[in-house]
Every structure is written in structure tokens, then in C-alpha cells.
Short mmCIF file of C-alpha atoms and ligand atoms in Angstrom, two decimals:
data_model
loop_
_atom_site.label_atom_id
_atom_site.label_comp_id
_atom_site.label_asym_id
_atom_site.label_seq_id
_atom_site.Cartn_x
_atom_site.Cartn_y
_atom_site.Cartn_z
CA MET A 188 -0.04 0.02 0.04
CA ILE A 189 1.10 3.35 -0.76
CA ILE A 190 0.26 6.30 1.76
CA THR A 191 0.79 9.05 -0.69
CA ASP A 192 2.76 10.15 -3.69
CA PHE A 193 3.59 13.44 -1.95
CA CYS A 194 5.05 12.54 1.33
CA THR A 195 6.45 15.62 3.16
CA GLY A 196 7.79 13.48 6.01
CA CYS A 197 5.50 15.28 8.51
CA ARG A 198 5.03 11.80 10.50
CA ALA A 199 1.50 12.27 11.06
CA CYS A 200 0.56 8.80 9.70
CA GLU A 201 3.15 7.13 11.90
CA GLN A 202 1.36 8.53 15.17
CA LEU A 203 -2.08 7.87 13.72
CA CYS A 204 -1.58 4.05 12.84
CA PRO A 205 -3.54 1.85 15.16
CA THR A 206 -1.26 -1.00 14.83
CA HIS A 207 2.12 1.05 14.84
CA CYS A 208 3.14 -0.39 11.59
CA ILE A 209 4.37 2.87 10.13
CA TYR A 210 7.85 3.89 10.60
CA VAL A 211 10.24 6.39 8.79
CA GLU A 212 13.39 5.91 6.99
CA PRO A 213 15.75 8.35 5.26
CA ASP A 214 15.58 7.88 1.50
CA GLU A 215 18.77 8.05 -0.43
CA GLU A 216 18.98 11.77 -0.47
CA GLY A 217 18.57 11.77 3.33
CA PHE A 218 14.80 12.81 3.54
CA ILE A 219 12.68 10.89 5.93
CA VAL A 220 9.90 9.08 4.19
CA ALA A 221 6.80 7.09 5.73
CA LYS A 222 7.19 3.37 5.18
CA ILE A 223 4.54 0.49 5.96
CA ASP A 224 5.51 -2.82 7.50
CA GLU A 225 3.14 -4.74 5.33
CA ASN A 226 3.37 -7.91 7.66
CA ALA A 227 1.74 -5.99 10.44
CA CYS A 228 -0.53 -3.70 8.21
CA VAL A 229 -4.43 -4.47 8.61
CA GLU A 230 -5.16 -2.24 5.72
CA CYS A 231 -7.27 0.13 7.87
CA GLY A 232 -6.58 2.95 5.56
CA VAL A 233 -6.36 5.57 8.35
CA CYS A 234 -2.87 6.73 6.99
CA VAL A 235 -4.17 7.26 3.56
CA LYS A 236 -7.27 8.97 4.60
CA ARG A 237 -5.42 11.33 7.25
CA CYS A 238 -2.46 12.20 5.25
CA PRO A 239 -2.79 15.93 4.75
CA GLN A 240 -1.32 15.71 1.34
CA ASN A 241 -4.22 13.53 0.16
CA ASN A 242 -7.05 15.33 2.04
CA PRO A 243 -5.95 18.85 2.38
CA PRO A 244 -7.94 20.65 5.20
CA GLU A 245 -9.30 24.02 4.70
CA LYS A 246 -7.18 27.02 4.86
CA ASN A 247 -7.67 30.44 6.18
CA VAL A 248 -7.53 33.72 4.34
CA PRO A 249 -5.57 36.33 6.23
CA ILE A 250 -7.58 38.80 8.07
CA ARG A 251 -4.85 41.24 8.92
CA VAL A 252 -1.33 41.71 7.45
CA VAL A 253 1.48 43.65 9.27
CA GLY A 254 5.01 44.33 9.28
CA ILE A 255 6.35 43.70 13.01
CA ARG A 256 9.40 44.17 15.23
CA TYR A 257 9.80 42.94 18.81
CA LYS A 258 10.67 45.74 21.12
CA ASP A 259 13.33 43.87 23.11
CA ASN A 260 16.46 44.47 21.00
CA ASP A 261 18.66 41.94 23.08
CA VAL A 262 16.33 39.13 22.26
CA LEU A 263 15.52 40.31 18.65
CA LYS A 264 19.18 40.16 17.52
CA GLU A 265 19.19 36.38 17.81
CA SER A 266 15.88 36.09 15.67
CA ALA A 267 16.03 35.66 11.88
CA SER A 268 13.79 38.66 11.21
CA GLY A 269 11.53 40.60 13.57
CA GLY A 270 11.44 38.20 16.54
CA VAL A 271 7.62 37.53 16.21
CA PHE A 272 8.16 34.04 17.25
CA ILE A 273 10.02 34.47 20.21
CA ALA A 274 7.68 37.15 21.49
CA LEU A 275 4.76 35.38 21.26
CA ALA A 276 6.24 32.10 22.57
CA SER A 277 7.54 33.92 25.54
CA ARG A 278 3.90 34.92 26.37
CA VAL A 279 2.54 31.45 26.03
CA LEU A 280 5.18 30.18 28.53
CA ASP A 281 4.41 33.08 30.85
CA GLU A 282 0.78 31.76 30.76
CA GLY A 283 2.06 28.22 31.73
CA GLY A 284 1.98 26.91 28.32
CA ILE A 285 4.75 25.22 25.99
CA ALA A 286 6.35 26.14 22.78
CA VAL A 287 7.52 23.72 20.11
CA GLY A 288 9.73 24.40 17.26
CA ALA A 289 12.91 23.51 15.30
CA ALA A 290 16.43 23.29 17.26
CA TYR A 291 20.00 22.14 16.46
CA LEU A 292 20.46 18.80 18.15
CA ASP A 293 23.48 16.41 18.31
CA ASP A 294 25.67 15.99 15.22
CA TRP A 295 23.96 19.01 13.53
CA LYS A 296 20.64 17.35 13.28
CA VAL A 297 17.59 19.57 13.27
CA GLY A 298 14.47 18.62 15.17
CA HIS A 299 11.38 19.83 16.68
CA ILE A 300 11.67 20.09 20.48
CA ILE A 301 9.25 20.99 23.43
CA VAL A 302 10.39 23.89 25.53
CA ASN A 303 8.68 24.61 28.94
CA ASP A 304 11.32 26.86 30.57
CA LYS A 305 11.98 30.47 28.99
CA ALA A 306 15.66 29.80 29.54
CA PHE A 307 15.66 27.44 26.60
CA LEU A 308 13.59 29.35 24.11
CA TYR A 309 16.50 30.63 22.43
CA LYS A 310 17.10 27.17 21.00
CA LEU A 311 14.10 27.70 18.74
CA GLN A 312 15.14 31.15 17.54
CA SER A 313 16.49 31.69 14.20
CA SER A 314 15.92 29.71 10.91
CA LYS A 315 17.61 26.46 10.41
CA TYR A 316 17.60 25.95 6.48
CA VAL A 317 17.18 22.27 6.70
CA GLN A 318 14.32 19.94 7.10
CA SER A 319 13.51 19.58 10.89
CA ASP A 320 12.36 16.26 12.04
CA THR A 321 9.15 16.51 14.09
CA PHE A 322 9.87 13.13 15.75
CA ARG A 323 6.71 12.29 18.13
CA THR A 324 5.89 15.85 19.07
CA PHE A 325 2.29 15.59 17.42
CA SER A 326 1.35 12.91 19.99
CA GLU A 327 3.31 14.56 22.79
CA VAL A 328 1.52 17.95 22.18
CA LYS A 329 -1.85 16.15 22.35
CA GLU A 330 -1.16 15.13 25.84
CA TYR A 331 -0.60 18.75 26.76
CA LEU A 332 -3.63 19.88 24.98
CA VAL A 333 -6.09 17.50 26.54
CA LYS A 334 -4.49 18.42 30.03
CA GLY A 335 -5.58 21.99 29.11
CA ARG A 336 -2.08 23.58 28.71
CA LYS A 337 -1.57 26.15 26.21
CA VAL A 338 0.54 25.00 23.40
CA LEU A 339 2.27 27.16 20.61
CA TYR A 340 3.57 24.89 17.76
CA SER A 341 5.65 26.46 15.02
CA GLY A 342 6.84 24.92 11.85
CA THR A 343 6.66 24.76 7.97
CA PRO A 344 3.11 24.82 6.80
CA CYS A 345 3.23 20.98 5.77
CA GLN A 346 4.19 20.42 9.47
CA ILE A 347 1.14 22.18 10.90
CA GLU A 348 -1.05 20.60 8.59
CA GLY A 349 0.29 17.49 9.61
CA LEU A 350 -0.40 18.34 13.31
CA TYR A 351 -3.91 19.23 12.62
CA SER A 352 -4.48 16.01 10.65
CA TYR A 353 -3.10 13.87 13.54
CA LEU A 354 -5.21 15.88 16.08
CA ARG A 355 -8.31 15.60 14.05
CA LYS A 356 -9.77 18.68 15.43
CA ASP A 357 -8.73 22.27 16.79
CA TYR A 358 -8.33 22.75 20.38
CA ASP A 359 -9.16 26.21 21.94
CA ASN A 360 -5.75 25.98 23.93
CA LEU A 361 -3.60 25.28 20.54
CA PHE A 362 -2.29 28.00 18.64
CA THR A 363 -0.11 27.53 15.63
CA ILE A 364 2.57 29.56 13.56
CA ASP A 365 3.34 28.38 10.07
CA LEU A 366 6.29 30.01 8.05
CA ILE A 367 6.56 31.20 4.81
CA CYS A 368 8.84 28.63 3.21
CA HIS A 369 11.01 28.29 0.16
CA GLY A 370 11.48 24.64 0.72
CA VAL A 371 13.67 22.45 2.81
CA PRO A 372 17.25 20.85 2.07
CA SER A 373 18.09 17.29 3.29
CA PRO A 374 19.48 16.79 6.63
CA LYS A 375 22.07 14.45 5.13
CA LEU A 376 23.32 17.24 2.88
CA PHE A 377 23.44 19.69 5.65
CA GLN A 378 25.54 17.22 7.92
CA LYS A 379 27.91 16.91 4.93
CA TYR A 380 28.06 20.66 4.66
CA ILE A 381 29.08 20.87 8.29
CA LYS A 382 31.85 18.23 7.88
CA TRP A 383 33.10 20.47 4.91
CA LEU A 384 33.30 23.52 6.92
CA GLU A 385 34.99 21.73 9.92
CA THR A 386 37.66 20.46 7.25
CA LYS A 387 37.88 23.77 5.74
CA ASN A 388 38.44 25.76 8.94
CA ARG A 389 40.28 23.06 10.56
CA GLY A 390 38.14 22.71 13.70
CA VAL A 391 34.83 21.26 15.11
CA ILE A 392 31.97 23.63 14.43
CA LEU A 393 30.63 24.65 17.73
CA TYR A 394 28.08 27.12 16.58
CA TYR A 395 26.05 27.77 13.29
CA ASN A 396 23.58 30.58 12.64
CA PHE A 397 22.07 31.14 9.25
CA ARG A 398 20.81 34.42 10.13
CA ASP A 399 23.69 36.43 11.71
CA LYS A 400 22.90 40.00 12.27
CA SER A 401 26.21 41.44 13.22
CA SER A 402 26.37 43.53 9.93
CA GLY A 403 22.47 43.99 9.90
CA TRP A 404 19.48 41.97 8.87
CA GLY A 405 19.81 39.91 5.91
CA LEU A 406 20.94 36.67 4.59
CA GLY A 407 24.52 35.71 5.97
CA TYR A 408 25.78 33.06 8.48
CA LYS A 409 28.14 33.10 11.37
CA THR A 410 29.82 30.03 12.57
CA LYS A 411 32.47 29.29 15.42
CA THR A 412 35.23 26.87 15.84
CA LYS A 413 37.20 26.77 19.04
CA THR A 414 39.51 29.40 17.44
CA LYS A 415 37.63 31.11 14.78
CA ILE A 416 34.61 33.13 14.18
CA ILE A 417 33.49 33.22 10.51
CA THR A 418 30.76 35.50 9.08
CA LYS A 419 29.96 35.20 5.45
CA SER A 420 26.98 36.43 3.03
CA ALA A 421 24.79 33.71 1.71
CA ALA A 422 25.90 34.44 -1.79
CA LEU A 423 29.55 33.36 -1.00
CA ASP A 424 28.83 29.93 0.39
CA PRO A 425 27.86 26.81 -1.61
CA TYR A 426 25.25 25.57 0.50
CA TYR A 427 23.47 28.74 1.37
CA TYR A 428 23.74 29.80 -2.26
CA HIS A 429 22.16 26.84 -3.69
CA PHE A 430 19.45 27.01 -0.94
CA LEU A 431 18.54 30.36 -2.05
CA LYS A 432 18.48 29.42 -5.49
CA GLY A 433 16.03 26.45 -4.92
CA ASP A 434 18.48 23.71 -6.16
CA ILE A 435 18.43 21.35 -2.95
CA TYR A 436 14.84 21.20 -1.75
CA ARG A 437 12.93 18.06 -0.97
CA GLU A 438 11.11 16.95 -4.22
CA CYS A 439 7.48 17.86 -2.77
CA CYS A 440 8.72 21.40 -2.16
CA TYR A 441 8.58 22.18 -5.68
CA ARG A 442 4.83 21.15 -5.84
CA CYS A 443 4.00 22.51 -2.43
CA ASN A 444 0.44 23.15 -1.76
CA TYR A 445 1.06 25.83 0.85
CA CYS A 446 2.72 28.54 -1.19
CA THR A 447 -0.50 30.37 -1.35
CA ARG A 448 -2.20 33.35 0.34
CA ASP A 449 -4.58 30.96 2.11
CA ARG A 450 -2.76 29.78 5.04
CA VAL A 451 -2.81 26.72 7.71
CA GLY A 452 -1.42 28.35 10.82
CA ASP A 453 -3.20 30.97 13.08
CA ILE A 454 -0.39 33.19 12.11
CA THR A 455 2.09 32.87 9.18
CA ILE A 456 5.55 34.55 9.65
CA GLY A 457 8.26 35.42 7.45
CA ASP A 458 10.74 38.06 6.56
CA TYR A 459 9.09 41.39 5.50
CA TRP A 460 11.42 41.55 2.33
CA GLY A 461 10.73 44.67 0.53
CA ILE A 462 9.72 46.63 3.66
CA GLU A 463 12.20 49.50 2.58
CA LYS A 464 9.91 50.13 -0.59
CA GLU A 465 6.67 49.46 0.97
CA HIS A 466 6.70 51.10 4.20
CA PRO A 467 10.32 52.79 4.17
CA GLU A 468 9.80 54.50 7.65
CA PHE A 469 9.19 50.95 9.15
CA TYR A 470 12.44 49.53 7.84
CA SER A 471 15.11 48.37 10.47
CA THR A 472 18.36 46.97 10.32
CA LYS A 473 17.36 44.98 13.27
CA GLY A 474 15.00 43.13 11.10
CA VAL A 475 11.31 43.12 10.07
CA SER A 476 8.82 40.07 10.29
CA LEU A 477 5.84 40.02 8.11
CA ALA A 478 2.78 38.49 9.96
CA LEU A 479 -0.39 37.29 8.22
CA ILE A 480 -2.94 36.87 10.98
CA ASN A 481 -5.06 34.31 9.66
CA THR A 482 -7.93 33.27 12.21
CA PRO A 483 -9.66 34.93 15.18
CA LYS A 484 -7.29 32.90 17.61
CA GLY A 485 -4.39 34.66 15.84
CA MET A 486 -6.16 38.00 16.08
CA ASN A 487 -6.58 37.51 19.79
CA ALA A 488 -3.05 36.33 20.16
CA LEU A 489 -1.76 39.37 18.59
CA SER A 490 -3.99 41.74 20.36
CA ASP A 491 -3.21 40.48 23.62
CA ALA A 492 0.61 40.86 22.86
CA GLU A 493 0.47 43.96 20.98
CA GLU A 494 2.21 46.17 23.47
CA LEU A 495 5.35 43.97 22.85
CA PHE A 496 5.68 45.04 19.34
CA TYR A 497 6.22 47.79 17.00
CA ILE A 498 3.60 47.07 14.11
CA GLN A 499 2.98 48.60 10.66
CA GLU A 500 -0.46 47.65 8.91
CA SER A 501 0.05 46.26 5.36
CA THR A 502 -1.65 44.42 2.82
CA PHE A 503 -1.15 40.94 1.27
CA GLU A 504 -0.59 42.76 -2.20
CA ARG A 505 2.39 44.74 -0.89
CA ALA A 506 3.81 41.83 1.23
CA VAL A 507 3.67 39.34 -1.72
CA LYS A 508 5.60 41.52 -3.97
CA ALA A 509 9.08 40.38 -2.69
CA ASN A 510 7.93 37.06 -1.16
CA HIS A 511 7.21 34.79 -3.99
CA ASN A 512 6.53 31.86 -1.87
CA LEU A 513 3.15 33.23 -0.87
CA SER A 514 2.03 32.97 -4.31
CA ARG A 515 3.88 29.93 -5.85
CA PRO A 516 6.28 27.24 -5.08
CA THR A 517 9.98 27.51 -5.93
CA GLU A 518 10.72 26.41 -9.54
CA ARG A 519 12.59 23.17 -9.70
CA SER A 520 16.04 23.61 -10.98
CA SER A 521 17.77 21.45 -13.52
CA MET A 522 20.70 21.22 -10.98
CA ARG A 523 18.52 19.44 -8.17
CA ASP A 524 18.93 15.92 -9.34
CA THR A 525 22.62 15.96 -10.15
CA ILE A 526 23.43 17.54 -6.69
CA TYR A 527 21.57 14.72 -5.00
CA LEU A 528 22.98 12.11 -7.05
CA ARG A 529 26.49 13.39 -6.81
CA MET A 530 26.17 13.90 -3.06
CA ASN A 531 26.44 10.04 -2.53
CA GLU A 532 29.53 9.51 -5.07
CA LEU A 533 31.76 12.40 -4.16
CA THR A 534 33.77 13.38 -1.26
CA VAL A 535 32.59 16.28 0.79
CA GLU A 536 35.49 18.59 -0.80
CA GLU A 537 34.51 17.64 -4.22
CA LEU A 538 30.82 18.23 -3.44
CA PHE A 539 31.07 21.62 -1.92
CA GLU A 540 33.94 22.71 -3.94
CA LYS A 541 33.26 21.50 -7.45
CA GLU A 542 29.63 20.42 -7.74
CA LEU A 543 27.99 23.12 -5.69
CA LYS A 544 29.93 26.00 -7.35
CA TYR A 545 28.57 29.62 -7.36
CA PRO A 546 29.69 32.50 -9.32
CA PHE A 547 32.02 34.93 -7.61
CA ASN A 548 29.98 38.06 -7.04
CA LEU A 549 32.29 41.24 -6.42
CA MET A 550 29.36 43.64 -5.40
CA THR A 551 28.28 40.98 -2.64
CA ALA A 552 31.88 40.32 -1.38
CA LEU A 553 32.30 44.21 -1.28
CA LYS A 554 28.87 44.51 0.54
CA GLY A 555 30.37 42.30 3.17
CA ILE A 556 32.60 45.37 4.27
CA PHE A 557 30.15 48.11 3.53
CA PRO A 558 28.72 50.16 6.59
CA VAL A 559 24.98 49.39 7.29
CA TRP A 560 23.98 52.98 5.98
CA LEU A 561 25.53 52.31 2.67
CA LYS A 562 23.97 48.76 2.31
CA LEU A 563 20.58 50.48 3.02
CA LEU A 564 21.10 53.19 0.43
CA LEU A 565 22.08 50.58 -2.11
CA LYS A 566 18.88 48.70 -1.15
CA LYS A 567 16.75 51.72 -1.67
CA MET A 568 18.24 52.54 -5.07
CA LYS A 569 17.53 48.95 -6.57
C1 LIG B 781 13.40 26.17 5.60
C2 LIG B 781 12.71 27.54 5.72
C3 LIG B 781 12.49 28.45 4.65
C4 LIG B 781 12.05 29.59 4.80
N1 LIG B 781 11.60 30.40 3.70
C5 LIG B 781 11.14 31.81 3.91
C6 LIG B 781 10.89 32.55 2.81
O1 LIG B 781 10.87 32.18 1.53
N2 LIG B 781 10.36 33.95 2.93
C7 LIG B 781 10.18 34.27 4.10
O2 LIG B 781 10.01 35.26 4.31
N3 LIG B 781 10.58 33.60 5.26
C8 LIG B 781 11.09 32.28 5.03
N4 LIG B 781 11.43 31.51 6.20
C9 LIG B 781 11.15 32.09 7.50
C10 LIG B 781 12.16 33.14 8.03
O3 LIG B 781 13.48 32.46 7.92
C11 LIG B 781 12.05 33.34 9.53
O4 LIG B 781 11.87 32.04 10.30
C12 LIG B 781 10.92 34.09 9.92
O5 LIG B 781 11.16 35.43 9.31
C13 LIG B 781 10.57 34.29 11.48
O6 LIG B 781 11.44 35.00 11.98
P1 LIG B 781 11.32 35.45 13.58
O7 LIG B 781 12.31 36.46 13.60
O8 LIG B 781 9.93 35.76 13.71
O9 LIG B 781 11.53 34.09 14.20
P2 LIG B 781 12.77 33.40 15.15
O10 LIG B 781 12.63 33.90 16.42
O11 LIG B 781 13.89 33.63 14.41
O12 LIG B 781 12.09 31.85 15.23
C14 LIG B 781 12.32 31.05 14.21
C15 LIG B 781 11.22 30.05 14.04
O13 LIG B 781 11.30 29.24 12.95
C16 LIG B 781 11.12 27.89 13.27
N5 LIG B 781 12.15 27.18 12.43
C17 LIG B 781 13.42 27.32 12.17
N6 LIG B 781 14.05 26.46 11.35
C18 LIG B 781 13.11 25.59 11.21
C19 LIG B 781 12.89 24.57 10.46
N7 LIG B 781 13.81 24.07 9.72
N8 LIG B 781 11.41 24.03 10.21
C20 LIG B 781 10.60 24.28 11.00
N9 LIG B 781 10.62 25.39 11.60
C21 LIG B 781 11.76 26.12 11.68
C22 LIG B 781 11.47 27.91 14.76
O14 LIG B 781 10.91 26.98 15.28
C23 LIG B 781 10.87 29.24 15.14
O15 LIG B 781 9.56 29.13 15.33
C24 LIG B 781 11.80 30.37 6.00
C25 LIG B 781 12.31 29.44 7.25
C26 LIG B 781 12.74 28.14 6.92
C27 LIG B 781 13.01 27.38 8.27
#
């Protein structure tokens, strides 16, 4: 039996299966895929029926669209854009709830964890541009919901839809945040990338942040070994360059059902790219998030926390201009298959230095040393 042709690896079916005969396994490319143990399967069909890819639930049309920035600058600097996630998560924890999101784990795996202590919320901050494993968080979260605890669950739209499919109903104490998402690369490729960085920098990678803000809000990473701190623009790194170009995503991302205006989460968050043109007075080098408030629950969550933020009212039409994944999935590139095929044949050096080549961009290299005011001027002139 085939569960779906379109598995996103959300893991809802595995936790729904009454005979526990579904398990997940990484495929050749390193993405986890749901499999059935045919000997134990009783063909009840629950997995096929409940798979969100076979039966997509109704989505929500955004009610309010805002540019938004957390007022706490110390916390904001560790967030990818405007810190909307961390501010709302802190509020939920203050009310005795829990927050769920993606964190770096051992060996540079990325997975969803449950946080119930504010001291550990930082682990969920910032974007990890690789597929996160939701493990068994759907069933764990259900236990909290049934006990009446507030739950904030954040993730890519396919993960949020997986959670709803697993739960079968909405709970008043559940609040979901889905991300605007380009697509997710494979955990295996990301681990190889970290190995390559370790060889190149002659040291174990102790820290990695895709969204370093030391020279302002943008797309650049910071990594640390015991003796070195390296910061680099996305355009000058093989993994990050090909991530942004759309060359290394999971196959289903190129046919994603969620790259639309209509959303699965109570609130959708992303970077407010283009804010310097749409609302120039609201631009900040500290970062600005875009938030689509999609449900009455989302409206209440934001109005309850409104004093934590600077807010700029906007519209979907303005927001979508520089955020294409709100209107269509990323186009599948011709390089995608070669990269994943070659990943298993080449050494990490060959893979990242030959196969994942990127054009040298003098302007980007120079921008790395430009002061922030000059970068802003260039952005406005574009
Ligand atoms: C794979 C991926 C693709 C993205 N593509 C776009 C895009 O095309 N356009 C856009 O505007 N924004 C995109 N984003 C969202 C953006 O990078 C920021 O996460 C968003 O702006 C929120 O910023 P923040 O400052 O409010 O949140 P932060 O405080 O930085 O919190 C980060 C949030 O993202 C979640 N998260 C981080 N990594 C993952 C992951 N691998 N899987 C699931 N959840 C994760 C955390 O759980 C947390 O909820 C993408 C994020 C990811 C992870």
C-alpha cells in the first residue's frame, strides 16, 4: 500500500496508525519518508485517509497583514527577522504553556523540541535551513492539549497541517504558527556541509547561525570553531547559495500546496522582504517580520501581546511583491537531481568545491565590508 505520492515527512501517519506499523526511514537523499511494515498492516486505510497531502483541510484567508518587530532588542538580535515567534512564545510560557519548534541537536541534526522553560527558548530562535524532524511531537503535544495546557506549535506549513491531521480537531488551547517557506534541504546534505566547514576551518563547528545580524538584517551566516569566528554572506557560500537558488529542496517542495495566500496556521510569519519600499519608515536593520494573521485565534494572540511590538499595518498585495513563496512554489531547477545524485558519490570536498559551485560576485563580496548605512542606500536604489 502507498500512503501518498507526495510525502512531506510530517510523521502524522506514523502516530495515527492503530497497529504501529508505520515507520520513517531516510531515503537516498537523506529525507525521511513514511514506510509501512506490510506484515503488520491491517489495511485499515487510516494513514491514506488522514494524510494531509491526500485530503488537505480548509485553509484560512489572512484577516490582517502587518510588518512587525519585537521591542526587546537584546532578544531580537538572535531572531531571523522581527522576533515575532520568540515574543509570542515567551507570552505562552508566561501563561504556563509550552512552545514547540526547530532546534539544533547532536551532530547537527535539526528536530522539533518542546520547551517549557523560558531559559531554553533561544534554541528555537533563528531559521535552520534544513528539514526539521518533528519526531513524536504531535502525540506529545496532544497530551498537553488534553490536560488543558496552552501549546504554541511552530513549523513549516506541511508540519502544521500534519499536526492538525493528527489531532483531527482544533483545540482552543492550541495556537499555531506556520512559516513562509522556500523549501527544505536534506539533513544528510546539511551534515555533509558542516563536515566540509570543519575540514576547511580545521576545527569542530561549535555554533552555526544562518541568520547572523552582526552587520544588520539579511542573509548571511556566522559559525564558530574553538579558535575562529567566521561570518559570510549567503551568496558566497555553496550550501546557502544553492539553498536560496532552490537547487536542494525536498522533491515535494517544488509542488508545495502551501505557497499560497491561504494559510494553515493561526499566524504565518516570514521576513518582510521589500519593507524598505513598501513602508520605508518602518524598515529597520534589526529586522522586520511579516505576519499574516489568519484566524480569530491569531487575532486574539496578537492583540493580547500588541504592547510587545512595533507594528505597521500592511496588505497582502504589498507583502507578496518580494515574497514569491506566498504565491507559488519555488521552481524546480535542473541542478537539483545532479546535486543529490552526486552527493552520494563525491567526497565532501568535491561536492562543495566542485559540484556546488557558485559565481563569484564582487558586489556581494564588497557589501560584506560596507557600513550598514551604505547597504541601506543601495537597497533603496535597487
Ligand atoms: C526552511 C525555511 C524556509 C524559509 N523560507 C522563507 C521564505 O521564503 N520567505 C520568508 O519570508 N521567510 C522564510 N522563512 C522564515 C524566516 O526565515 C524566519 O523564520 C521568519 O522570518 C521568522 O522570523 P522570527 O524572527 O519571527 O522568528 P525566530 O525568532 O527567528 O524563530 C524562528 C522560527 O522558525 C522555526 N524554524 C526554524 N527552522 C525551522 C525548520 N527547519 N523547520 C521548521 N521550523 C523552523 C522555529 O521553530 C521558530 O518558530 C523560512 C524559514 C525556514 C526554516
